[in-house]
Short mmCIF file of C-alpha atoms and ligand atoms in Angstrom, two decimals:
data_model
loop_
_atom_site.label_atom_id
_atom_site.label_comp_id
_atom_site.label_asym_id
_atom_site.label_seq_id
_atom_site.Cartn_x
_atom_site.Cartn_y
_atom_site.Cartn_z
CA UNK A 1312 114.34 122.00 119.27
CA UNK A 1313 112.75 119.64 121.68
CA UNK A 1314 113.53 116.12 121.24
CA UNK A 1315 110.33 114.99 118.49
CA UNK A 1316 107.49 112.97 119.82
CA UNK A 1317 107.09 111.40 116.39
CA UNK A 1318 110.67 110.02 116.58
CA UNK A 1319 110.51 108.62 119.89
CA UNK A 1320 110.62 104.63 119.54
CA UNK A 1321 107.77 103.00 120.77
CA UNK A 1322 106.88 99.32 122.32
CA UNK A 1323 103.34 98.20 122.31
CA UNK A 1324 102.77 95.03 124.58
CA UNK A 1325 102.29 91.61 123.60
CA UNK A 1326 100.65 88.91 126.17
CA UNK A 1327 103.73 87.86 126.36
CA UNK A 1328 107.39 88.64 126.17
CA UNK A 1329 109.19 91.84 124.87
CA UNK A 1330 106.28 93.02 122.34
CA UNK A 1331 106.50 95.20 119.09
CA UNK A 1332 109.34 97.69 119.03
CA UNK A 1333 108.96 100.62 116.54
CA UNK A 1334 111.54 103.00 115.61
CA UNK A 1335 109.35 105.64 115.48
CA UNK A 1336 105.94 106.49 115.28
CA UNK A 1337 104.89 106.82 111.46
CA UNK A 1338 102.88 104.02 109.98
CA UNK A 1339 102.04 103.33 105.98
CA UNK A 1340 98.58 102.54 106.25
CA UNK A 1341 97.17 99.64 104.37
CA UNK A 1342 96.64 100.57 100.48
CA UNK A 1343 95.04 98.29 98.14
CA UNK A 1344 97.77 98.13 95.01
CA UNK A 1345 95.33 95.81 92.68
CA UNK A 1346 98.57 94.42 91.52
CA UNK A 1347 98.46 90.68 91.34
CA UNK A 1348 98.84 88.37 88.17
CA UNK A 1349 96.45 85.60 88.08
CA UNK A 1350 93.62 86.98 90.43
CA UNK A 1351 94.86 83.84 92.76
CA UNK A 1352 95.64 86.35 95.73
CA UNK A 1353 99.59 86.25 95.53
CA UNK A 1354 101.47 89.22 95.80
CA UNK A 1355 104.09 90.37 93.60
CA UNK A 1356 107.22 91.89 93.02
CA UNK A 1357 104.98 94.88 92.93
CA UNK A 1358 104.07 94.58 96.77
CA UNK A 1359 107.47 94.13 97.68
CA UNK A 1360 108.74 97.32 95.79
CA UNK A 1361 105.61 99.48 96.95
CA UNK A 1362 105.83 98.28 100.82
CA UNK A 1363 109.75 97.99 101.01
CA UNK A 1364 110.36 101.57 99.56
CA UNK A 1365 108.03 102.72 102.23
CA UNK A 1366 110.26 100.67 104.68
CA UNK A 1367 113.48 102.44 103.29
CA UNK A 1368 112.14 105.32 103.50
CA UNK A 1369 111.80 105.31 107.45
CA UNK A 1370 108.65 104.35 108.44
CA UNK A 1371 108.42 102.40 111.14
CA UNK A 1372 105.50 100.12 110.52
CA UNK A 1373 104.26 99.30 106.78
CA UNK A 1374 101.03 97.88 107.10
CA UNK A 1375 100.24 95.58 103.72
CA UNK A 1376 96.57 96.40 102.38
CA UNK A 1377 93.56 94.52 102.98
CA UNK A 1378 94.50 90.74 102.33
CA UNK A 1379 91.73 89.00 101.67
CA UNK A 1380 91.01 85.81 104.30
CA UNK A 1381 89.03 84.17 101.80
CA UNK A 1382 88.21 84.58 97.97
CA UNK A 1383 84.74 85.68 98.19
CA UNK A 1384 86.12 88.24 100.84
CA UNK A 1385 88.20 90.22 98.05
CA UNK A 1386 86.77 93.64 97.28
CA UNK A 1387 88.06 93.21 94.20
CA UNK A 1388 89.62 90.45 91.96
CA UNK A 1389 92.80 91.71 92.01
CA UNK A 1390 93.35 91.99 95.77
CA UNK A 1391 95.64 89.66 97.86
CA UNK A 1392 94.94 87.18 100.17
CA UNK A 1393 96.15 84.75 102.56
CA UNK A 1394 94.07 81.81 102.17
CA UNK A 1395 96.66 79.68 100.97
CA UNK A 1396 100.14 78.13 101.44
CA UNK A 1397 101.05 79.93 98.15
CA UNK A 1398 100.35 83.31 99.00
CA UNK A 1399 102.14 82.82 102.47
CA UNK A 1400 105.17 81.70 100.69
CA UNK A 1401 104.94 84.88 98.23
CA UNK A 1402 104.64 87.24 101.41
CA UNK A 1403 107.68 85.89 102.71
CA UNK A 1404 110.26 87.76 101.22
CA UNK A 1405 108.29 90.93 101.66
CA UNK A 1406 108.27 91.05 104.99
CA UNK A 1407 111.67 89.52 105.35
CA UNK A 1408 112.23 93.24 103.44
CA UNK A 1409 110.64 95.35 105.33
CA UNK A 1410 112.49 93.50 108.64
CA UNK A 1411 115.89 94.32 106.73
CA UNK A 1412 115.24 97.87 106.69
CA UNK A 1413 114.57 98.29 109.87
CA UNK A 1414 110.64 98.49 109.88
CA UNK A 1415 108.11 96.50 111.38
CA UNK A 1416 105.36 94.18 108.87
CA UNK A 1417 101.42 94.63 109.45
CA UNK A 1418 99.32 93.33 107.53
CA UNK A 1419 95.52 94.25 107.05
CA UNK A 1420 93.40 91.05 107.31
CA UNK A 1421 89.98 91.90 105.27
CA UNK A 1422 86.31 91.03 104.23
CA UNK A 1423 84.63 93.01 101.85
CA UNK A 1424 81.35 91.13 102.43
CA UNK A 1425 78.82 93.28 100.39
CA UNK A 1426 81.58 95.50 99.12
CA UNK A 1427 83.36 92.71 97.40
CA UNK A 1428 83.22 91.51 93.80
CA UNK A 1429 84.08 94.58 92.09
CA UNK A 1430 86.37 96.34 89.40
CA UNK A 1431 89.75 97.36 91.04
CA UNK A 1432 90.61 101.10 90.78
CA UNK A 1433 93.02 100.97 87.80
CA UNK A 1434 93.27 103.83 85.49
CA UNK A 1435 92.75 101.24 82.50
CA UNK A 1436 89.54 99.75 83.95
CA UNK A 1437 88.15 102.99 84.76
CA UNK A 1438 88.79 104.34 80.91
CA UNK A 1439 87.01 100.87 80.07
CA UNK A 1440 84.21 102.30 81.83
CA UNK A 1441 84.90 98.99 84.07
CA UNK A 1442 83.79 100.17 87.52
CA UNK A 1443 81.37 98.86 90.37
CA UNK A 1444 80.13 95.79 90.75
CA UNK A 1445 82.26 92.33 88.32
CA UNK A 1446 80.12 90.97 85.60
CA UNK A 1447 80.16 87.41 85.81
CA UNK A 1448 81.85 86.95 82.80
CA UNK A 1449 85.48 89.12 84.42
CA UNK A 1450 84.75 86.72 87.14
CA UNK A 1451 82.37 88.18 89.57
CA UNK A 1452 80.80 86.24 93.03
CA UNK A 1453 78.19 86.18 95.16
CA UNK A 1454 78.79 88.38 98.08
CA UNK A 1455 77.56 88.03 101.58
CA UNK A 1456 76.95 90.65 104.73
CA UNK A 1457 74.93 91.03 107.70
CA UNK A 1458 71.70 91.41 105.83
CA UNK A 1459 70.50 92.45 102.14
CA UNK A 1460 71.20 96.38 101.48
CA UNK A 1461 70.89 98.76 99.22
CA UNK A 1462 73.54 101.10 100.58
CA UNK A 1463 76.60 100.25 98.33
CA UNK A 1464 75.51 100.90 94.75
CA UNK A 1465 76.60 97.34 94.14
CA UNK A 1466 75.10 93.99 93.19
CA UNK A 1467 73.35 92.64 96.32
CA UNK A 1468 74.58 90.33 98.64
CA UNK A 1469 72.80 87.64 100.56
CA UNK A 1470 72.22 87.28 104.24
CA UNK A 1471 74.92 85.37 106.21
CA UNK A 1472 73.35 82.36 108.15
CA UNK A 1473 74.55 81.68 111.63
CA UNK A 1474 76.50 78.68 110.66
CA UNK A 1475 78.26 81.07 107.45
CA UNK A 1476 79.22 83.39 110.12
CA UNK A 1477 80.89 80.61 112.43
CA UNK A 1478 82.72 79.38 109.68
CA UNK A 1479 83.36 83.45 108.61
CA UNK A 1480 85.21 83.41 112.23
CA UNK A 1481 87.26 80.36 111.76
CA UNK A 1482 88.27 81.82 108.42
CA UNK A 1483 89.95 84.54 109.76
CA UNK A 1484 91.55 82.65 111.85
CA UNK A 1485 93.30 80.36 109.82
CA UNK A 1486 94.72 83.80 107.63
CA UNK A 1487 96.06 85.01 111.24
CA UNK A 1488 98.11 81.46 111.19
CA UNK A 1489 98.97 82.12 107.41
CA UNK A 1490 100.07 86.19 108.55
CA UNK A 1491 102.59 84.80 111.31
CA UNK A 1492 103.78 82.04 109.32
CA UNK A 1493 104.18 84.79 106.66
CA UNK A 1494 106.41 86.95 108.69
CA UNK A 1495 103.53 89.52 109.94
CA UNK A 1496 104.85 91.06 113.25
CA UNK A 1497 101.15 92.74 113.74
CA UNK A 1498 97.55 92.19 112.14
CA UNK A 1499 94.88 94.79 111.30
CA UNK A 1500 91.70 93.66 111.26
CA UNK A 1501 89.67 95.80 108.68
CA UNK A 1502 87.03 96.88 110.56
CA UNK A 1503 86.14 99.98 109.29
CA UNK A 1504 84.98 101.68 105.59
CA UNK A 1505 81.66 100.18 105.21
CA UNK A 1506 83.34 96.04 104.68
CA UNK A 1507 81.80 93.08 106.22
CA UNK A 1508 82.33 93.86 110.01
CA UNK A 1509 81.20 96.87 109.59
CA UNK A 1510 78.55 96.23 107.94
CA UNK A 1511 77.65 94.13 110.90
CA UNK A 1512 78.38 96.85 113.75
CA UNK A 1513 76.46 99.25 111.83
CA UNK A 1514 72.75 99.95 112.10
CA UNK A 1515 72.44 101.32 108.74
CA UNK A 1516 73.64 98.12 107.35
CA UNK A 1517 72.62 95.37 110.07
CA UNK A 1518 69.11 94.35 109.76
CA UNK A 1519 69.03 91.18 111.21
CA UNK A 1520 66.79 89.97 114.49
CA UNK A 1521 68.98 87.55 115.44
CA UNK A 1522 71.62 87.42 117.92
CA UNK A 1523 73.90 89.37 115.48
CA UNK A 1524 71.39 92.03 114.98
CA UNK A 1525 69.56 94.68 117.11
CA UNK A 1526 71.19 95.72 119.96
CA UNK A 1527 74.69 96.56 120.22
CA UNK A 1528 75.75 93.79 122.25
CA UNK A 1529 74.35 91.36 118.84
CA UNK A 1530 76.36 93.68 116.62
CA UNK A 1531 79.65 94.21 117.75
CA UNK A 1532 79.97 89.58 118.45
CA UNK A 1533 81.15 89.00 114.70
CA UNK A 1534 83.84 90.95 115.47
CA UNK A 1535 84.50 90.54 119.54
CA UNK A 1536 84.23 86.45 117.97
CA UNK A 1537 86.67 87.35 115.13
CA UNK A 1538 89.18 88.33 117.84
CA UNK A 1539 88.78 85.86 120.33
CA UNK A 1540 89.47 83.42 117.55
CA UNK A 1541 92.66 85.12 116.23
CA UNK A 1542 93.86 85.55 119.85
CA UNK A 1543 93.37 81.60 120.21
CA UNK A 1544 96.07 80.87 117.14
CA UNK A 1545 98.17 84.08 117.07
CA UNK A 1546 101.07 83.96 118.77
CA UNK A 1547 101.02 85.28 122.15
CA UNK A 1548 104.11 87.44 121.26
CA UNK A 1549 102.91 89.40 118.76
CA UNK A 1550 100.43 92.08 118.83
CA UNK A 1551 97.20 91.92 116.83
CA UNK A 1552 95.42 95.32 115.99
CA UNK A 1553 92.19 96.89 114.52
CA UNK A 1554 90.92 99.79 111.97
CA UNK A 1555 87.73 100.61 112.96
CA UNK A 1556 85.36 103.59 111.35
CA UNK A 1557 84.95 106.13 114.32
CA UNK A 1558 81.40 107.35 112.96
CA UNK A 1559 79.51 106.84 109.88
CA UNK A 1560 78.93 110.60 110.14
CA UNK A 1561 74.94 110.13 110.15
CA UNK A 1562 72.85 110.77 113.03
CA UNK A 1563 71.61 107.07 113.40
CA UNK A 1564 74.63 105.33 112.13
CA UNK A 1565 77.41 103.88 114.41
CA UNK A 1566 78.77 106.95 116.39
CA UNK A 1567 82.09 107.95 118.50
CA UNK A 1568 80.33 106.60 121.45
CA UNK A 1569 79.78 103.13 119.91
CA UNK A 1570 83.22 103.04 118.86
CA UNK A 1571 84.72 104.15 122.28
CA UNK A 1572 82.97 101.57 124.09
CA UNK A 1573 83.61 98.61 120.96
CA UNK A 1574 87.59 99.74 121.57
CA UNK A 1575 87.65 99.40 124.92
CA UNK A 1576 85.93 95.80 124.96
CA UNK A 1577 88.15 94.67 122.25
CA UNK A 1578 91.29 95.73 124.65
CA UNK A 1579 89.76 93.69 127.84
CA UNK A 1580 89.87 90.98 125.11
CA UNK A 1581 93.98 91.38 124.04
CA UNK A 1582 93.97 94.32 121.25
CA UNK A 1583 96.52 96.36 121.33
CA UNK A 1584 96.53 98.91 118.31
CA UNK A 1585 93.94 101.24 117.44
CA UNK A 1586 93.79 103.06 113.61
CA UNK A 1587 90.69 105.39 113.67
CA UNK A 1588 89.14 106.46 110.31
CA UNK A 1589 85.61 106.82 109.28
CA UNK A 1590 82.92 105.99 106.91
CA UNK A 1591 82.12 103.99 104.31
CA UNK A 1592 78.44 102.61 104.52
CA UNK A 1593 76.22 104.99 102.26
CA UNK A 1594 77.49 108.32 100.95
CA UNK A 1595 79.40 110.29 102.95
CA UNK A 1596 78.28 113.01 104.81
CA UNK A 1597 81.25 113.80 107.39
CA UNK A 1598 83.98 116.59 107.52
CA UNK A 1599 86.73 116.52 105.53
CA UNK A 1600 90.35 118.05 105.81
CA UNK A 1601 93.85 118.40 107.64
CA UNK A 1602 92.91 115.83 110.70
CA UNK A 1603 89.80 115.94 110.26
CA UNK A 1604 89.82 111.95 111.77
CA UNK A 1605 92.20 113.02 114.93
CA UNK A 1606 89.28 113.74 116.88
CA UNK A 1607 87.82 110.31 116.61
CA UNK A 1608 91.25 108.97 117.44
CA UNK A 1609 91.58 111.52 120.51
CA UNK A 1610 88.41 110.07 121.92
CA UNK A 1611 89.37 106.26 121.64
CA UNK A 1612 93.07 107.20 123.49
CA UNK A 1613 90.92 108.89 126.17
CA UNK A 1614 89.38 105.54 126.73
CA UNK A 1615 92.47 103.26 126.87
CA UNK A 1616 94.59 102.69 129.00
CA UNK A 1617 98.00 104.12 128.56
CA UNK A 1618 99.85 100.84 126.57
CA UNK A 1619 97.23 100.89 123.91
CA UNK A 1620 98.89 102.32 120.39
CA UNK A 1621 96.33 104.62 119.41
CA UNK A 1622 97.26 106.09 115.57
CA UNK A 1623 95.12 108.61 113.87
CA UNK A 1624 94.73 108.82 109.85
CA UNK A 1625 93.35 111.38 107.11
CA UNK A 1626 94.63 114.09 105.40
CA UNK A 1627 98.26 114.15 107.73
CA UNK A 1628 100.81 115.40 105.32
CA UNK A 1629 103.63 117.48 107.22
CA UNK A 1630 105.80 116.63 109.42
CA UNK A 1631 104.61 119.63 111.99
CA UNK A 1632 100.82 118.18 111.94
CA UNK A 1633 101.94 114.92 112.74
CA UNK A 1634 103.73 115.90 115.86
CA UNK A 1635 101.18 118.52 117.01
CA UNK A 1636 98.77 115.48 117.00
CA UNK A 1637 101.34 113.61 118.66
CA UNK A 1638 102.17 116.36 121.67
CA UNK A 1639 98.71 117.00 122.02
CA UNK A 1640 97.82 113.49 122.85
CA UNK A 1641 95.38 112.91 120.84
CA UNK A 1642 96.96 109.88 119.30
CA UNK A 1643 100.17 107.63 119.95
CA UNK A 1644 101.16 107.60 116.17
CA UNK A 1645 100.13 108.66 113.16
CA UNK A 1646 99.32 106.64 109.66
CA UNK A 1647 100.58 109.12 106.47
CA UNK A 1648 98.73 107.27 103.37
CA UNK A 1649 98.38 109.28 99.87
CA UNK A 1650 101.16 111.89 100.71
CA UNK A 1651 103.61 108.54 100.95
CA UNK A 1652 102.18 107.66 97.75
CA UNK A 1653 104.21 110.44 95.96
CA UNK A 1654 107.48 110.37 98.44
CA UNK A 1655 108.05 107.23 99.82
CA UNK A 1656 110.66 108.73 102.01
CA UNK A 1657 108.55 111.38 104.07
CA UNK A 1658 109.21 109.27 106.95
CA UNK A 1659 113.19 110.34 106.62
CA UNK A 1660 112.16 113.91 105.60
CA UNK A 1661 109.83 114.27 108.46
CA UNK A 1662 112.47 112.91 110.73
CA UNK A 1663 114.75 115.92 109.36
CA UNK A 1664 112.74 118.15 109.37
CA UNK A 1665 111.60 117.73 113.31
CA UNK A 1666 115.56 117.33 113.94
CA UNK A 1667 115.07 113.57 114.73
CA UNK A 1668 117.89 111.20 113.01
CA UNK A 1669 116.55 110.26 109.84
CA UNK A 1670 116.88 106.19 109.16
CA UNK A 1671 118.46 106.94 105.40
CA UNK A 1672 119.62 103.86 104.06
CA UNK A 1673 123.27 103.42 103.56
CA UNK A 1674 122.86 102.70 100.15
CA UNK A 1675 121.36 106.66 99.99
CA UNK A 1676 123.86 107.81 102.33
CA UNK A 1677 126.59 109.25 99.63
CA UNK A 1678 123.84 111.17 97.86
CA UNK A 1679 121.91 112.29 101.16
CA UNK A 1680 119.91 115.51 101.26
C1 FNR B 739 93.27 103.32 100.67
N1 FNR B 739 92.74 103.13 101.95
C2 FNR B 739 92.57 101.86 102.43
N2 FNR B 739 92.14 101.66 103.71
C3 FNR B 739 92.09 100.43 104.23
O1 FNR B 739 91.72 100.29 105.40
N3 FNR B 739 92.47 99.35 103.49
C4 FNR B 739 92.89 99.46 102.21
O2 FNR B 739 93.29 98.47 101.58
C5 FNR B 739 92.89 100.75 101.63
N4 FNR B 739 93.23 100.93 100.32
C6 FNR B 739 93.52 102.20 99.85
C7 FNR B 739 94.09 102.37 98.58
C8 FNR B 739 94.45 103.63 98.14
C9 FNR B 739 95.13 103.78 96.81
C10 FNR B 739 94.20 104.75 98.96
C11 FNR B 739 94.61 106.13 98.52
C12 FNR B 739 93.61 104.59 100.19
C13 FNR B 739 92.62 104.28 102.88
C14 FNR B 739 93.98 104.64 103.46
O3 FNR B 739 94.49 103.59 104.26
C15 FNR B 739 93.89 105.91 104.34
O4 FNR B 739 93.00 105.66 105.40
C16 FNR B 739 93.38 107.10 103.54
O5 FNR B 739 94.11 107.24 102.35
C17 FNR B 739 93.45 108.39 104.37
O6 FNR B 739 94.75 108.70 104.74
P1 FNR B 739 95.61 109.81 103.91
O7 FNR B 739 95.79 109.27 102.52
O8 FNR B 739 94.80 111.06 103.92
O9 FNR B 739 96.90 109.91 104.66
#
């Protein structure tokens, strides 16, 4: 068997020094776990079992899920953030975790904007018939986004001024300070699924007449500002990264071609890693099924140069897949989400099962399979 694609270790550059090593090419995906205690934004022993398993189980980069970068910018009230010295204290030993097994630590840095203040996806609050928008009395807020819209199905939010979104910018920021001092080797910005920067590079969503709105240019500077500002504070050794939605999957909605050209500008700029999903403003209307994403992802590697990591997502569940898309270059690396939700070690079984040397912790070594 040839030697697997999937398997081969990987460096993605930093601005400076020896950049981000991964083992291998299989990343955990950021998933929002809804598991905190005092909806104050501090993870718990919870996050550090769900994104360490994931580590021991051989991926090699666990990327925490969206992390708020400032209360109003939860989706939900029991998301985490990093808007405080307490939460970056409480991420500490996760990552520290994830580092001892061998994995690298991403974290997904997140606004909701109009897709925040609602009911996390628990089983219990969705038997309590608790879903959509927070009343005020469980503690809901006033959201904000690029203009007033009807497209979530949610309470509405209010129009950002000019002066919200510079402070918006500095905000995220200060949370890329918080995710080094954390322990973060890499940040995601979430800028895909319909959530506030989206909601800005989107014409379905972006109404304004101002220089944030219209043309693409005015939509895409919230987040070619975002990253200017993160690349000002983060360090210049690490490597900072981006989820964007490839297509809303409607004819006059943000497209492939936007998406090409928005990736390319934000890698003049100093972005290095590229996750490429899809949707999330309105109902959806795209394909779905096995890699039904890796074409979006195929057309954003086309357009970088070679030291961009480019990972695709959606619906990759064997081993086999994940390498085709791999050999076929339509991506660098793959990110294997709900499948690693019910075997936190596919990364290991995947790695057997292409005859690459599985990363099986010692402690499962006596009872390997
Ligand atoms: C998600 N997804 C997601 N995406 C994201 O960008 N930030 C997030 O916090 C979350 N949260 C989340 C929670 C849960 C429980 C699921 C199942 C999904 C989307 C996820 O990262 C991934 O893109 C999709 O699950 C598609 O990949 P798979 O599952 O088909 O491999």
């Amino acid at each position: 068997m040839p030697e697997s694609k999937l398997f081969t270790p990987v460096t993605i550059p930093a601005r400076r020094g020896a950049g981000l090593t991964l083992r291998n090419r299989v990343v955990l995906p950021p998933m929002c776990q809804y598991s905190i205690e005092q909806q104050d934004g501090v993870p718990t022993d919870w996050q550090l079992v769900h994104l360490g398993s994931r580590a021991a189980g051989g991926f090699g980069l666990v990327i925490a899920e969206a992390t708020a970068v400032v209360p109003e910018g939860r989706i939900s009230n029991l998301d985490v953030g990093l808007w405080n010295e307490q939460q970056v204290q409480a991420w500490k030993p996760v990552t520290q975790f994830i580092h001892a097994q061998g994995a690298a630590a991403g974290v997904q840095l997140a606004h909701a904007g109009a897709k925040g203040s609602t009911y996390g996806w628990l089983r219990e609050l969705e038997a309590q018939g608790k879903v959509g928008s927070l009343s005020q009395t469980d503690g809901g807020w006033d959201t904000v986004s690029s203009s007033p819209s009807d497209l979530f199905d949610l309470n509405p939010a209010q129009q950002m001024s000019v002066e919200e979104i510079g402070q918006s910018v500095r905000d995220w920021a200060a949370a890329a300070v918080r995710a080094d001092e954390a322990g973060f080797d890499m940040i995601q910005i979430h800028g895909a699924h319909g959530y506030l920067i989206h909601q800005f590079l989107s014409p379905l969503s972006n109404a304004r007449s101002d220089q944030y709105g219209g043309s693409w240019e005015n939509r895409t500077r919230y987040v070619r500002e975002i990253v200017a500002a993160i690349l000002e504070v983060w360090p210049e050794d690490k490597v900072l990264g981006i989820r964007l939605s490839g297509e809303d999957w409607v004819q006059e909605g943000w497209g492939i071609d936007d998406t090409v050209r928005l990736a390319a500008e934000l890698y003049r700029l100093g972005v290095r890693t590229f996750d490429i999903s899809s949707a999330g403003i309105g109902p959806y209307h795209g394909p779905t099924g096995p890699g039904y994403q890796v074409p979006l992802a195929a057309a954003v590697k086309a357009a970088l140069p070679q030291d961009a990591f480019v990972t695709a997502v959606g619906v990759i569940t064997e081993p086999v897949q994940a390498e085709h898309v791999l050999v076929t270059h339509q991506a660098d690396g793959v990110s294997v989400g709900r499948v690693a939700l019910g075997d936190p070690q596919w990364a290991n079984r995947a790695a057997q099962q292409l005859g690459a040397k599985p990363a099986i912790p010692s402690q499962y070594w006596r009872g390997r399979w």
